[in-house]
Amino acid sequence: MPTPSMEDYLERIYKLIEEKGYARVSDIAEGLEVHPSSVTKMIQKLDKDNYLIYEKYRGLVLTNKGKKIGKRLVDRHQLLESFLALIGVQEENIYRDVEGIEHHLSWDSITCIETLVEYFRSDPTRTDELNRIRVALDTE
């Protein structure tokens, strides 16, 4: 199982490949706000652990294992953003909050949150009721 730091890199690499078709060290470093040398070290570790294949000066490609984990991490991030928006967290706080919690939740908790989000999405009146309750509690 990847560490939280490895997860951040895999998520970023997966997103870059989905968006641009490739992931360069400089793009990864910029997205994660780390030094390129740190990216190179992590890429070598991810290569050793069979999440990607890295050839110096040639680039990298995700293995099937890396793609599967990367997609799962991106989906987890999007789910948590949706969940926080659903429960009324202010938009300017959502990204930072997701970054703070995503590595600390079990996959069981993620599955339960996914079920709850689907419950609310399946009937918009449920979301309306949740918002009414939230507003009522805020005014107390």
mmCIF file of C-alpha atoms in Angstrom:
data_model
loop_
_atom_site.group_PDB
_atom_site.id
_atom_site.type_symbol
_atom_site.label_atom_id
_atom_site.label_comp_id
_atom_site.label_asym_id
_atom_site.label_seq_id
_atom_site.Cartn_x
_atom_site.Cartn_y
_atom_site.Cartn_z
ATOM 1 C CA MET A 1 0.000 0.000 0.000
ATOM 2 C CA PRO A 2 1.408 3.415 -0.903
ATOM 3 C CA THR A 3 2.247 5.979 1.766
ATOM 4 C CA PRO A 4 0.318 9.287 1.865
ATOM 5 C CA SER A 5 3.222 10.984 0.082
ATOM 6 C CA MET A 6 3.266 8.297 -2.608
ATOM 7 C CA GLU A 7 -0.490 8.718 -2.975
ATOM 8 C CA ASP A 8 -0.063 12.460 -3.599
ATOM 9 C CA TYR A 9 2.447 11.767 -6.361
ATOM 10 C CA LEU A 10 0.373 9.004 -7.951
ATOM 11 C CA GLU A 11 -2.736 11.179 -7.883
ATOM 12 C CA ARG A 12 -0.873 14.106 -9.472
ATOM 13 C CA ILE A 13 0.803 11.921 -12.115
ATOM 14 C CA TYR A 14 -2.486 10.249 -13.000
ATOM 15 C CA LYS A 15 -4.237 13.620 -13.368
ATOM 16 C CA LEU A 16 -1.436 15.040 -15.523
ATOM 17 C CA ILE A 17 -1.484 12.034 -17.843
ATOM 18 C CA GLU A 18 -5.276 12.246 -18.115
ATOM 19 C CA GLU A 19 -5.147 15.982 -18.870
ATOM 20 C CA LYS A 20 -2.012 16.274 -21.012
ATOM 21 C CA GLY A 21 -1.121 12.759 -22.075
ATOM 22 C CA TYR A 22 2.170 12.900 -20.182
ATOM 23 C CA ALA A 23 3.654 13.877 -16.817
ATOM 24 C CA ARG A 24 6.978 15.713 -16.636
ATOM 25 C CA VAL A 25 9.058 16.101 -13.493
ATOM 26 C CA SER A 26 8.655 19.883 -13.682
ATOM 27 C CA ASP A 27 4.847 19.611 -13.920
ATOM 28 C CA ILE A 28 4.701 17.222 -10.978
ATOM 29 C CA ALA A 29 7.003 19.471 -8.913
ATOM 30 C CA GLU A 30 4.912 22.541 -9.695
ATOM 31 C CA GLY A 31 1.623 20.803 -8.878
ATOM 32 C CA LEU A 32 2.862 19.440 -5.574
ATOM 33 C CA GLU A 33 4.971 22.490 -4.736
ATOM 34 C CA VAL A 34 8.151 20.469 -4.239
ATOM 35 C CA HIS A 35 11.635 20.553 -5.739
ATOM 36 C CA PRO A 36 12.266 18.588 -8.940
ATOM 37 C CA SER A 37 14.938 16.556 -7.119
ATOM 38 C CA SER A 38 12.263 15.375 -4.663
ATOM 39 C CA VAL A 39 10.070 14.342 -7.579
ATOM 40 C CA THR A 40 12.906 12.356 -9.146
ATOM 41 C CA LYS A 41 13.539 10.492 -5.884
ATOM 42 C CA MET A 42 9.847 9.639 -5.483
ATOM 43 C CA ILE A 43 9.538 8.575 -9.124
ATOM 44 C CA GLN A 44 12.432 6.182 -8.605
ATOM 45 C CA LYS A 45 10.699 4.750 -5.522
ATOM 46 C CA LEU A 46 7.386 4.414 -7.408
ATOM 47 C CA ASP A 47 9.270 2.684 -10.222
ATOM 48 C CA LYS A 48 10.881 0.286 -7.735
ATOM 49 C CA ASP A 49 7.431 -0.486 -6.282
ATOM 50 C CA ASN A 50 5.985 -1.116 -9.776
ATOM 51 C CA TYR A 51 3.560 1.818 -9.849
ATOM 52 C CA LEU A 52 5.283 3.274 -12.895
ATOM 53 C CA ILE A 53 8.106 2.722 -15.319
ATOM 54 C CA TYR A 54 10.686 5.499 -15.373
ATOM 55 C CA GLU A 55 13.493 5.949 -17.837
ATOM 56 C CA LYS A 56 15.867 8.793 -17.113
ATOM 57 C CA TYR A 57 15.523 11.579 -19.705
ATOM 58 C CA ARG A 58 12.709 9.685 -21.429
ATOM 59 C CA GLY A 59 9.801 10.080 -19.067
ATOM 60 C CA LEU A 60 7.459 7.790 -17.240
ATOM 61 C CA VAL A 61 4.363 5.714 -17.780
ATOM 62 C CA LEU A 62 2.036 4.325 -15.153
ATOM 63 C CA THR A 63 1.793 0.567 -14.878
ATOM 64 C CA ASN A 64 -1.657 -1.016 -14.644
ATOM 65 C CA LYS A 65 -1.163 -1.060 -10.871
ATOM 66 C CA GLY A 66 -0.274 2.668 -10.920
ATOM 67 C CA LYS A 67 -3.234 3.546 -13.150
ATOM 68 C CA LYS A 68 -5.638 1.644 -10.908
ATOM 69 C CA ILE A 69 -4.374 3.322 -7.726
ATOM 70 C CA GLY A 70 -4.141 6.737 -9.441
ATOM 71 C CA LYS A 71 -7.736 6.579 -10.645
ATOM 72 C CA ARG A 72 -8.917 5.432 -7.233
ATOM 73 C CA LEU A 73 -7.104 8.356 -5.574
ATOM 74 C CA VAL A 74 -8.511 10.917 -8.016
ATOM 75 C CA ASP A 75 -12.003 9.479 -7.512
ATOM 76 C CA ARG A 76 -11.548 9.634 -3.723
ATOM 77 C CA HIS A 77 -10.497 13.268 -3.935
ATOM 78 C CA GLN A 78 -13.484 14.194 -6.115
ATOM 79 C CA LEU A 79 -15.867 12.296 -3.831
ATOM 80 C CA LEU A 80 -14.607 14.122 -0.755
ATOM 81 C CA GLU A 81 -14.903 17.479 -2.532
ATOM 82 C CA SER A 82 -18.498 16.601 -3.458
ATOM 83 C CA PHE A 83 -19.253 15.499 0.082
ATOM 84 C CA LEU A 84 -17.895 18.668 1.668
ATOM 85 C CA ALA A 85 -19.796 20.827 -0.830
ATOM 86 C CA LEU A 86 -22.949 18.829 -0.138
ATOM 87 C CA ILE A 87 -22.774 19.398 3.601
ATOM 88 C CA GLY A 88 -22.213 23.120 3.114
ATOM 89 C CA VAL A 89 -18.479 23.629 3.584
ATOM 90 C CA GLN A 90 -17.467 26.967 2.075
ATOM 91 C CA GLU A 91 -15.934 26.504 -1.370
ATOM 92 C CA GLU A 92 -12.693 28.296 -0.496
ATOM 93 C CA ASN A 93 -12.066 25.690 2.254
ATOM 94 C CA ILE A 94 -12.911 22.520 0.358
ATOM 95 C CA TYR A 95 -9.611 21.795 -1.424
ATOM 96 C CA ARG A 96 -7.496 22.413 1.692
ATOM 97 C CA ASP A 97 -9.847 20.347 3.835
ATOM 98 C CA VAL A 98 -9.806 17.438 1.399
ATOM 99 C CA GLU A 99 -5.997 17.535 1.310
ATOM 100 C CA GLY A 100 -6.044 17.393 5.104
ATOM 101 C CA ILE A 101 -8.377 14.431 5.481
ATOM 102 C CA GLU A 102 -8.067 12.238 2.392
ATOM 103 C CA HIS A 103 -5.115 10.188 3.679
ATOM 104 C CA HIS A 104 -6.643 9.661 7.110
ATOM 105 C CA LEU A 105 -9.889 7.981 6.137
ATOM 106 C CA SER A 106 -10.196 4.243 5.682
ATOM 107 C CA TRP A 107 -11.579 2.914 2.420
ATOM 108 C CA ASP A 108 -14.553 1.716 4.476
ATOM 109 C CA SER A 109 -15.249 5.331 5.482
ATOM 110 C CA ILE A 110 -14.840 6.444 1.862
ATOM 111 C CA THR A 111 -17.399 3.839 0.766
ATOM 112 C CA CYS A 112 -19.855 5.031 3.424
ATOM 113 C CA ILE A 113 -19.402 8.656 2.343
ATOM 114 C CA GLU A 114 -19.951 7.602 -1.265
ATOM 115 C CA THR A 115 -23.210 5.915 -0.280
ATOM 116 C CA LEU A 116 -24.330 9.027 1.598
ATOM 117 C CA VAL A 117 -23.500 11.326 -1.335
ATOM 118 C CA GLU A 118 -25.440 9.049 -3.700
ATOM 119 C CA TYR A 119 -28.368 9.045 -1.255
ATOM 120 C CA PHE A 120 -28.560 12.830 -1.377
ATOM 121 C CA ARG A 121 -27.974 13.042 -5.140
ATOM 122 C CA SER A 122 -30.718 10.522 -5.886
ATOM 123 C CA ASP A 123 -33.384 12.873 -4.505
ATOM 124 C CA PRO A 124 -32.704 16.644 -4.596
ATOM 125 C CA THR A 125 -35.330 17.253 -1.911
ATOM 126 C CA ARG A 126 -33.008 15.533 0.550
ATOM 127 C CA THR A 127 -30.282 18.094 -0.146
ATOM 128 C CA ASP A 128 -32.829 20.904 0.219
ATOM 129 C CA GLU A 129 -33.879 19.500 3.606
ATOM 130 C CA LEU A 130 -30.244 19.184 4.713
ATOM 131 C CA ASN A 131 -29.647 22.826 3.759
ATOM 132 C CA ARG A 132 -32.756 23.927 5.683
ATOM 133 C CA ILE A 133 -31.547 22.084 8.781
ATOM 134 C CA ARG A 134 -28.060 23.554 8.450
ATOM 135 C CA VAL A 135 -29.416 27.105 8.114
ATOM 136 C CA ALA A 136 -31.731 26.584 11.075
ATOM 137 C CA LEU A 137 -28.832 25.383 13.234
ATOM 138 C CA ASP A 138 -26.685 28.325 12.116
ATOM 139 C CA THR A 139 -29.328 30.786 13.262
ATOM 140 C CA GLU A 140 -29.716 29.298 16.734
#
